[in-house]
Structure formats: C-alpha cells, structure tokens
PDB file of C-alpha atoms in Angstrom:
ATOM      1  CA  MET V  25       8.804  20.379 -10.144  1.00 45.00           C
ATOM      2  CA  LYS V  26       6.400  18.044  -8.355  1.00 50.00           C
ATOM      3  CA  ASP V  27       5.156  18.984  -4.897  1.00 54.00           C
ATOM      4  CA  GLU V  28       6.706  15.800  -3.505  1.00 51.00           C
ATOM      5  CA  ASP V  29      10.157  16.948  -4.662  1.00 60.00           C
ATOM      6  CA  SER V  30      10.071  20.061  -2.468  1.00 63.00           C
ATOM      7  CA  GLU V  31       8.406  18.662   0.642  1.00 60.00           C
ATOM      8  CA  SER V  32      10.312  18.115   3.871  1.00 69.00           C
ATOM      9  CA  PRO V  33      11.458  14.633   4.972  1.00 70.00           C
ATOM     10  CA  LEU V  34       8.853  14.753   7.764  1.00 63.00           C
ATOM     11  CA  MET V  35       6.072  15.501   5.284  1.00 59.00           C
ATOM     12  CA  ALA V  36       7.292  12.661   3.072  1.00 61.00           C
ATOM     13  CA  ARG V  37       7.139  10.256   6.010  1.00 56.00           C
ATOM     14  CA  LEU V  38       3.674  11.470   6.990  1.00 51.00           C
ATOM     15  CA  ARG V  39       2.521  11.056   3.408  1.00 53.00           C
ATOM     16  CA  LYS V  40       3.812   7.475   3.307  1.00 55.00           C
ATOM     17  CA  VAL V  41       2.247   6.523   6.648  1.00 51.00           C
ATOM     18  CA  GLY V  42      -1.044   8.186   5.777  1.00 55.00           C
ATOM     19  CA  ASP V  43      -1.215   6.082   2.642  1.00 69.00           C
ATOM     20  CA  LEU V  44      -1.894   3.005   4.804  1.00 74.00           C
ATOM     21  CA  THR V  45      -4.799   4.519   6.721  1.00 76.00           C
ATOM     22  CA  LEU V  46      -8.450   5.084   5.908  1.00 78.00           C
ATOM     23  CA  THR V  47      -7.906   8.840   5.660  1.00 68.00           C
ATOM     24  CA  GLY V  48      -6.972  10.701   2.507  1.00 73.00           C
ATOM     25  CA  SER V  49      -7.498   9.868  -1.141  1.00 81.00           C
ATOM     26  CA  LYS V  50      -6.212   6.644  -2.650  1.00 88.00           C
ATOM     27  CA  PRO V  51      -4.948   6.016  -6.199  1.00 89.00           C
ATOM     28  CA  GLN V  52      -7.657   4.865  -8.578  1.00 93.00           C
ATOM     29  CA  GLY V  53      -7.509   2.599 -11.586  1.00 92.00           C
ATOM     30  CA  LEU V  54      -4.731   0.386 -10.231  1.00 93.00           C
ATOM     31  CA  PRO V  55      -4.420  -3.231 -11.390  1.00 94.00           C
ATOM     32  CA  LEU V  56      -5.930  -5.672  -8.919  1.00 93.00           C
ATOM     33  CA  SER V  57      -2.466  -7.044  -8.156  1.00 93.00           C
ATOM     34  CA  GLU V  58      -1.324  -3.618  -6.941  1.00 93.00           C
ATOM     35  CA  ILE V  59      -4.482  -3.089  -4.907  1.00 94.00           C
ATOM     36  CA  LYS V  60      -3.927  -6.485  -3.295  1.00 94.00           C
ATOM     37  CA  ALA V  61      -0.328  -5.587  -2.437  1.00 92.00           C
ATOM     38  CA  ARG V  62      -1.496  -2.350  -0.819  1.00 93.00           C
ATOM     39  CA  VAL V  63      -4.196  -4.214   1.115  1.00 94.00           C
ATOM     40  CA  MET V  64      -1.601  -6.721   2.355  1.00 93.00           C
ATOM     41  CA  ALA V  65       0.556  -3.865   3.645  1.00 90.00           C
ATOM     42  CA  PHE V  66      -2.484  -2.306   5.315  1.00 89.00           C
ATOM     43  CA  MET V  67      -3.440  -5.595   6.983  1.00 90.00           C
ATOM     44  CA  LEU V  68       0.084  -6.125   8.316  1.00 87.00           C
ATOM     45  CA  ALA V  69       0.236  -2.548   9.618  1.00 81.00           C
ATOM     46  CA  ASN V  70      -3.091  -3.011  11.406  1.00 79.00           C
ATOM     47  CA  GLU V  71      -1.940  -6.287  12.978  1.00 77.00           C
ATOM     48  CA  SER V  72       1.220  -4.593  14.231  1.00 69.00           C
ATOM     49  CA  MET V  73      -0.675  -1.602  15.602  1.00 63.00           C
ATOM     50  CA  SER V  74      -3.220  -3.824  17.332  1.00 63.00           C
ATOM     51  CA  ALA V  75      -0.480  -5.235  19.536  1.00 59.00           C
ATOM     52  CA  VAL V  76       0.778  -1.786  20.460  1.00 57.00           C
ATOM     53  CA  ILE V  77      -2.740  -0.499  21.137  1.00 51.00           C
ATOM     54  CA  ALA V  78      -3.434  -3.480  23.390  1.00 56.00           C
ATOM     55  CA  PHE V  79      -0.173  -2.933  25.242  1.00 56.00           C
ATOM     56  CA  GLY V  80      -0.490  -1.032  28.486  1.00 49.00           C
ATOM     57  CA  ASP V  81      -4.271  -1.315  28.788  1.00 51.00           C
ATOM     58  CA  SER V  82      -5.422  -2.812  32.063  1.00 49.00           C
ATOM     59  CA  VAL V  83      -7.277  -6.096  31.836  1.00 50.00           C
ATOM     60  CA  ASP V  84     -11.026  -6.017  32.363  1.00 46.00           C
ATOM     61  CA  LYS V  85     -11.280  -9.119  34.566  1.00 43.00           C
ATOM     62  CA  ASP V  86     -15.072  -9.194  34.535  1.00 42.00           C
ATOM     63  CA  ASP V  87     -15.650  -8.954  30.822  1.00 47.00           C
ATOM     64  CA  ALA V  88     -12.626  -9.298  28.550  1.00 47.00           C
ATOM     65  CA  PRO V  89     -11.279 -12.645  27.330  1.00 46.00           C
ATOM     66  CA  GLU V  90      -7.623 -13.398  28.006  1.00 42.00           C
ATOM     67  CA  GLY V  91      -5.379 -11.381  25.724  1.00 39.00           C
ATOM     68  CA  LEU V  92      -8.162  -9.162  24.373  1.00 42.00           C
ATOM     69  CA  LYS V  93      -7.030  -5.963  26.054  1.00 49.00           C
ATOM     70  CA  HIS V  94      -3.449  -6.717  26.933  1.00 62.00           C
ATOM     71  CA  TYR V  95      -0.260  -7.316  25.017  1.00 73.00           C
ATOM     72  CA  ASP V  96       1.191 -10.813  25.478  1.00 84.00           C
ATOM     73  CA  PRO V  97       4.948 -10.733  24.742  1.00 86.00           C
ATOM     74  CA  ALA V  98       5.235 -14.531  24.614  1.00 85.00           C
ATOM     75  CA  ARG V  99       2.580 -14.723  21.912  1.00 83.00           C
ATOM     76  CA  GLU V 100       4.149 -11.860  19.969  1.00 82.00           C
ATOM     77  CA  LEU V 101       7.590 -13.487  20.105  1.00 84.00           C
ATOM     78  CA  LEU V 102       6.190 -16.749  18.739  1.00 85.00           C
ATOM     79  CA  LYS V 103       4.628 -14.854  15.841  1.00 81.00           C
ATOM     80  CA  ASP V 104       7.797 -12.940  14.955  1.00 81.00           C
ATOM     81  CA  ASP V 105      11.026 -13.452  16.907  1.00 80.00           C
ATOM     82  CA  SER V 106      12.730 -10.665  14.949  1.00 82.00           C
ATOM     83  CA  LYS V 107      10.720  -8.181  17.035  1.00 80.00           C
ATOM     84  CA  LEU V 108      12.438  -9.085  20.320  1.00 83.00           C
ATOM     85  CA  ASP V 109      13.908  -5.596  20.787  1.00 80.00           C
ATOM     86  CA  GLU V 110      10.522  -3.961  20.229  1.00 78.00           C
ATOM     87  CA  ILE V 111       8.821  -6.429  22.574  1.00 82.00           C
ATOM     88  CA  LEU V 112      11.327  -5.825  25.357  1.00 83.00           C
ATOM     89  CA  MET V 113      10.991  -2.069  24.971  1.00 79.00           C
ATOM     90  CA  LEU V 114       7.227  -2.266  25.425  1.00 80.00           C
ATOM     91  CA  VAL V 115       7.534  -4.714  28.323  1.00 85.00           C
ATOM     92  CA  GLU V 116      10.037  -2.563  30.203  1.00 82.00           C
ATOM     93  CA  HIS V 117       7.862   0.496  29.706  1.00 79.00           C
ATOM     94  CA  ASP V 118       4.844  -1.360  31.103  1.00 81.00           C
ATOM     95  CA  ILE V 119       6.706  -2.652  34.157  1.00 84.00           C
ATOM     96  CA  ASN V 120       8.126   0.780  34.928  1.00 80.00           C
ATOM     97  CA  LEU V 121       4.652   2.341  34.844  1.00 79.00           C
ATOM     98  CA  ARG V 122       2.395  -0.470  36.085  1.00 82.00           C
ATOM     99  CA  GLU V 123       4.392  -2.944  38.154  1.00 89.00           C
ATOM    100  CA  GLU V 124       1.867  -3.143  41.001  1.00 89.00           C
ATOM    101  CA  ALA V 125      -1.105  -3.453  38.619  1.00 86.00           C
ATOM    102  CA  LEU V 126       0.661  -6.153  36.602  1.00 87.00           C
ATOM    103  CA  LEU V 127       1.347  -8.176  39.743  1.00 92.00           C
ATOM    104  CA  GLN V 128      -2.361  -8.068  40.563  1.00 89.00           C
ATOM    105  CA  GLU V 129      -3.449  -8.935  37.006  1.00 85.00           C
ATOM    106  CA  ALA V 130      -0.893 -11.767  36.784  1.00 88.00           C
ATOM    107  CA  GLN V 131      -2.860 -13.741  39.357  1.00 87.00           C
ATOM    108  CA  GLU V 132      -5.579 -14.321  36.744  1.00 83.00           C
ATOM    109  CA  HIS V 133      -4.222 -13.350  33.319  1.00 84.00           C
ATOM    110  CA  GLN V 134      -1.370 -15.041  31.507  1.00 86.00           C
ATOM    111  CA  SER V 135      -0.670 -11.997  29.315  1.00 85.00           C
ATOM    112  CA  SER V 136       0.197  -9.907  32.383  1.00 87.00           C
ATOM    113  CA  TYR V 137       2.170 -12.809  33.840  1.00 92.00           C
ATOM    114  CA  ASN V 138       4.246 -13.026  30.663  1.00 91.00           C
ATOM    115  CA  VAL V 139       4.929  -9.292  30.707  1.00 90.00           C
ATOM    116  CA  LEU V 140       6.417  -9.718  34.186  1.00 93.00           C
ATOM    117  CA  LEU V 141       8.498 -12.743  33.126  1.00 92.00           C
ATOM    118  CA  PHE V 142       9.946 -10.908  30.141  1.00 89.00           C
ATOM    119  CA  GLY V 143      10.628  -7.813  32.209  1.00 89.00           C
ATOM    120  CA  VAL V 144      12.386  -9.739  34.975  1.00 92.00           C
ATOM    121  CA  ALA V 145      14.448 -11.689  32.427  1.00 89.00           C
ATOM    122  CA  ALA V 146      15.612  -8.441  30.836  1.00 87.00           C
ATOM    123  CA  LYS V 147      16.582  -6.968  34.210  1.00 87.00           C
ATOM    124  CA  LEU V 148      18.496 -10.095  35.228  1.00 89.00           C
ATOM    125  CA  ALA V 149      20.328 -10.186  31.896  1.00 86.00           C
ATOM    126  CA  ARG V 150      21.565  -6.652  32.538  1.00 82.00           C
ATOM    127  CA  ASP V 151      22.278  -7.185  36.241  1.00 86.00           C
ATOM    128  CA  GLU V 152      19.657  -4.592  37.160  1.00 87.00           C
ATOM    129  CA  PRO V 153      18.137  -4.700  40.669  1.00 91.00           C
ATOM    130  CA  LEU V 154      14.666  -6.152  41.195  1.00 93.00           C
ATOM    131  CA  SER V 155      12.097  -4.681  43.521  1.00 94.00           C
ATOM    132  CA  ASP V 156      11.032  -6.805  46.506  1.00 95.00           C
ATOM    133  CA  ALA V 157       7.745  -7.498  44.744  1.00 95.00           C
ATOM    134  CA  LEU V 158       9.455  -8.719  41.567  1.00 95.00           C
ATOM    135  CA  ARG V 159      11.861 -10.891  43.573  1.00 95.00           C
ATOM    136  CA  GLY V 160       8.866 -12.462  45.283  1.00 95.00           C
ATOM    137  CA  PHE V 161       7.242 -13.021  41.884  1.00 95.00           C
ATOM    138  CA  VAL V 162      10.360 -14.841  40.616  1.00 94.00           C
ATOM    139  CA  VAL V 163      10.585 -17.050  43.703  1.00 95.00           C
ATOM    140  CA  GLN V 164       6.906 -17.975  43.421  1.00 94.00           C
ATOM    141  CA  HIS V 165       7.322 -18.717  39.712  1.00 94.00           C
ATOM    142  CA  LEU V 166      10.275 -21.056  40.346  1.00 93.00           C
ATOM    143  CA  ILE V 167       8.581 -22.919  43.198  1.00 94.00           C
ATOM    144  CA  ASN V 168       4.983 -23.055  42.002  1.00 91.00           C
ATOM    145  CA  PRO V 169       4.285 -21.603  38.533  1.00 88.00           C
ATOM    146  CA  PRO V 170       0.577 -21.081  37.815  1.00 87.00           C
ATOM    147  CA  ASN V 171      -1.516 -23.188  35.459  1.00 82.00           C
ATOM    148  CA  PHE V 172      -3.550 -20.892  33.228  1.00 79.00           C
ATOM    149  CA  SER V 173      -5.093 -23.682  31.158  1.00 70.00           C
ATOM    150  CA  ASN V 174      -8.356 -23.693  33.112  1.00 57.00           C
ATOM    151  CA  GLN V 175      -8.721 -19.913  32.933  1.00 55.00           C
ATOM    152  CA  SER V 176      -8.074 -19.877  29.203  1.00 49.00           C
ATOM    153  CA  LYS V 177     -10.767 -22.504  28.639  1.00 47.00           C
ATOM    154  CA  LYS V 178     -13.283 -20.447  30.553  1.00 46.00           C
ATOM    155  CA  LYS V 179     -12.271 -17.251  28.754  1.00 46.00           C
ATOM    156  CA  SER V 180     -12.817 -18.385  25.184  1.00 43.00           C
ATOM    157  CA  LYS V 181     -14.768 -15.363  23.975  1.00 47.00           C
ATOM    158  CA  ARG V 182     -13.940 -14.149  20.503  1.00 51.00           C
ATOM    159  CA  SER V 183     -12.240 -10.784  20.239  1.00 55.00           C
ATOM    160  CA  PRO V 184     -14.415  -8.179  18.479  1.00 56.00           C
ATOM    161  CA  HIS V 185     -11.232  -6.428  17.352  1.00 67.00           C
ATOM    162  CA  ASP V 186     -10.610  -9.253  14.848  1.00 78.00           C
ATOM    163  CA  ASP V 187     -13.782  -8.348  12.962  1.00 85.00           C
ATOM    164  CA  GLU V 188     -12.964  -4.648  13.143  1.00 84.00           C
ATOM    165  CA  ARG V 189      -9.580  -5.191  11.487  1.00 87.00           C
ATOM    166  CA  LYS V 190     -11.192  -7.231   8.710  1.00 92.00           C
ATOM    167  CA  TYR V 191     -13.842  -4.552   8.205  1.00 92.00           C
ATOM    168  CA  PHE V 192     -11.218  -1.809   7.981  1.00 91.00           C
ATOM    169  CA  ALA V 193      -9.259  -3.865   5.434  1.00 94.00           C
ATOM    170  CA  ILE V 194     -12.404  -4.125   3.283  1.00 95.00           C
ATOM    171  CA  LYS V 195     -12.974  -0.376   3.604  1.00 94.00           C
ATOM    172  CA  PHE V 196      -9.359   0.305   2.607  1.00 93.00           C
ATOM    173  CA  ALA V 197      -9.646  -1.910  -0.466  1.00 95.00           C
ATOM    174  CA  ALA V 198     -12.944  -0.271  -1.433  1.00 95.00           C
ATOM    175  CA  GLN V 199     -11.312   3.170  -1.348  1.00 93.00           C
ATOM    176  CA  HIS V 200      -9.340   2.115  -4.428  1.00 94.00           C
ATOM    177  CA  GLY V 201     -12.498   2.042  -6.527  1.00 94.00           C
ATOM    178  CA  LEU V 202     -13.867  -1.428  -5.729  1.00 94.00           C
ATOM    179  CA  ASN V 203     -17.346  -2.309  -4.595  1.00 93.00           C
ATOM    180  CA  PRO V 204     -17.184  -3.419  -0.945  1.00 93.00           C
ATOM    181  CA  THR V 205     -18.882  -6.739  -1.729  1.00 92.00           C
ATOM    182  CA  ARG V 206     -20.778  -8.464  -4.538  1.00 86.00           C
ATOM    183  CA  ASN V 207     -24.014 -10.344  -4.935  1.00 71.00           C
ATOM    184  CA  ASP V 208     -24.390 -13.910  -6.113  1.00 56.00           C
ATOM    185  CA  GLU V 209     -25.276 -12.763  -9.644  1.00 55.00           C
ATOM    186  CA  ALA V 210     -21.927 -10.965 -10.030  1.00 55.00           C
ATOM    187  CA  LYS V 211     -19.459 -13.626  -8.944  1.00 56.00           C
ATOM    188  CA  HIS V 212     -17.144 -12.765 -11.817  1.00 54.00           C
ATOM    189  CA  ARG V 213     -16.519  -9.226 -10.503  1.00 73.00           C
ATOM    190  CA  GLN V 214     -13.783  -8.652  -7.952  1.00 88.00           C
ATOM    191  CA  SER V 215     -14.931  -6.797  -4.852  1.00 94.00           C
ATOM    192  CA  ALA V 216     -13.057  -5.434  -1.848  1.00 95.00           C
ATOM    193  CA  CYS V 217     -14.039  -8.586   0.079  1.00 95.00           C
ATOM    194  CA  ASP V 218     -12.512 -10.742  -2.665  1.00 95.00           C
ATOM    195  CA  VAL V 219      -9.254  -8.780  -2.586  1.00 96.00           C
ATOM    196  CA  VAL V 220      -8.981  -8.998   1.209  1.00 96.00           C
ATOM    197  CA  ALA V 221      -9.624 -12.749   1.049  1.00 96.00           C
ATOM    198  CA  GLU V 222      -6.849 -13.151  -1.534  1.00 96.00           C
ATOM    199  CA  ALA V 223      -4.511 -10.888   0.440  1.00 95.00           C
ATOM    200  CA  ALA V 224      -5.033 -13.065   3.519  1.00 95.00           C
ATOM    201  CA  ILE V 225      -4.106 -16.189   1.535  1.00 95.00           C
ATOM    202  CA  GLU V 226      -0.911 -14.523   0.315  1.00 93.00           C
ATOM    203  CA  LEU V 227       0.010 -13.405   3.835  1.00 92.00           C
ATOM    204  CA  TRP V 228      -0.640 -16.903   5.186  1.00 92.00           C
ATOM    205  CA  LYS V 229       1.655 -18.359   2.513  1.00 92.00           C
ATOM    206  CA  MET V 230       4.316 -15.860   3.625  1.00 90.00           C
ATOM    207  CA  GLY V 231       4.151 -17.292   7.153  1.00 88.00           C
ATOM    208  CA  TYR V 232       1.632 -15.031   8.891  1.00 85.00           C
ATOM    209  CA  ALA V 233      -0.453 -17.705  10.591  1.00 85.00           C
ATOM    210  CA  GLN V 234      -3.004 -15.222  11.966  1.00 84.00           C
ATOM    211  CA  PHE V 235      -4.451 -14.897   8.450  1.00 90.00           C
ATOM    212  CA  SER V 236      -5.030 -18.629   7.991  1.00 87.00           C
ATOM    213  CA  THR V 237      -8.704 -18.670   9.026  1.00 86.00           C
ATOM    214  CA  GLY V 238     -11.697 -16.348   9.086  1.00 89.00           C
ATOM    215  CA  TYR V 239     -10.959 -14.633   5.771  1.00 93.00           C
ATOM    216  CA  GLY V 240     -13.313 -16.470   3.440  1.00 92.00           C
ATOM    217  CA  PHE V 241     -15.469 -14.312   1.161  1.00 92.00           C
ATOM    218  CA  ASP V 242     -18.766 -15.208   2.865  1.00 92.00           C
ATOM    219  CA  SER V 243     -17.302 -14.484   6.289  1.00 93.00           C
ATOM    220  CA  LEU V 244     -15.895 -11.124   5.160  1.00 94.00           C
ATOM    221  CA  ARG V 245     -19.159 -10.155   3.492  1.00 93.00           C
ATOM    222  CA  SER V 246     -21.072 -10.888   6.706  1.00 93.00           C
ATOM    223  CA  ILE V 247     -18.576  -8.884   8.760  1.00 92.00           C
ATOM    224  CA  TYR V 248     -18.776  -5.941   6.365  1.00 93.00           C
ATOM    225  CA  LYS V 249     -22.569  -5.841   6.454  1.00 92.00           C
ATOM    226  CA  ARG V 250     -22.694  -6.159  10.244  1.00 90.00           C
ATOM    227  CA  GLU V 251     -19.977  -3.620  11.000  1.00 86.00           C
ATOM    228  CA  ASN V 252     -21.225  -1.179   8.369  1.00 83.00           C
ATOM    229  CA  LYS V 253     -24.705  -1.340   9.849  1.00 82.00           C
ATOM    230  CA  ALA V 254     -23.238  -0.657  13.285  1.00 72.00           C
ATOM    231  CA  GLY V 255     -21.608   2.489  11.903  1.00 66.00           C
ATOM    232  CA  LYS V 256     -17.947   1.707  12.539  1.00 55.00           C
ATOM    233  CA  THR V 257     -15.590   4.641  12.010  1.00 51.00           C
ATOM    234  CA  SER V 258     -12.110   4.832  10.563  1.00 45.00           C
ATOM    235  CA  CYS V 259      -9.199   3.228  12.410  1.00 44.00           C
ATOM    236  CA  GLY V 260      -6.598   5.341  10.680  1.00 42.00           C
TER     237      GLY V 260
END
C-alpha cells in the first residue's frame, strides 16, 4: 500500500497545496509539457495569492504606488467576474475591521475608495444599516465623485512584487531539473526562463491579460539574475 493511500484527507490536501510552492521536492524527469502545465498552475496560484496578501494592508501614502499594497475589488472583478463572492467576502471583512482607516485612505487612493463602494453596495443589497460615516461617503459619492486620474498619473511606479512573482515562477520551474537560464551559445536548450515565458503565452491565450507583457526570455533572465543576486527567499 502506498503512503498516499493511508494518509488523512487533511494530509492529502496539504500535500496537493504544497506541490505548488517552493518548498518540498518536485518530480524530476517530466516532459517539458508537464513542467509547463505545473508552472502555469503555480503562476495562477501566485497571482491569486497576491491579491489576498495585498488585501487589508494599509496604503503607504508616501511611498507606494496606487494599488501596490491594497486590494482593488473593481480591478479584481474586471479580471475575473466569477470571483464576485470571494471579492465581497474580502471587502466586507476589510470594512468591518478598518472602516475609519479606509475612509481616510479613500481621499487619495482609488483602491480604498472601491473597497468602500463595494462594501456599501453589498450592505444596501441586503438592507443592512450603514454607519453615519458610510452614509456620508455615499452622499458625497453621488454629489461629487472624486477624479483619481491625476493621482494615478503621478503614482506610476512599477510594483516590485511583479518581478518577485516572475522570479519565484523561474525558481519553481528550475526545481523540476531545469537550468534557471541559458547563455547565448545554448539557445537550443530549454531553461526555466524559457518555460515560464511559454507558460505566460499560454495563460494569455486563455484570457489572463496580466501575462500579456513582461514575460519575454530576456526580461525574465534579467529579473532572475537581479533577484537572485539580491538573495530573494521562497514565497511558498
């Protein structure tokens, strides 16, 4: 009897989840098509987790670009409207814990503003009472909604988390027995950077627009070298 046959359902779930992290051993000798499929799953899992990790963090008004440290439900809904229930759950949790902070952040940051809009919409749909502060927010929104276009132009910094996710995807692919990158003399050999680049193309074709740019081989190789030199640790 295999060990997997006797393990508990919880252990089976933990084993499955752990398979898409940078911890633990990975199967070796797989065809490149299977490695690519595993990398695609890893990249999607990291994208999903990045939204949850960003959710609930206060916005650093002095340093962070818009949306870098905070979950934007409007953006998430545009990316995948099937996640409405999950989005509303996170929004309601944030409003219940950080209503006053969100109202302050919403004066400058559209992500916080959208959290409040989603939260108020959910409460109104269920005939739940609004606090005086949220009622005031709704009135102000109806009379004079803010224009965040100027702020977003000024806050055009690139998120460092994008490079981190790409680096972790390369590391994950490399754990399956691939070299992280290749030199110009070995263009015929598939490396982890090549597999991640191909995985991004496949994901883009499947409708995941966030993988449409920034996943070329040269870009990934530069990111790997820079992040590896900086000593990045596992995300999983």
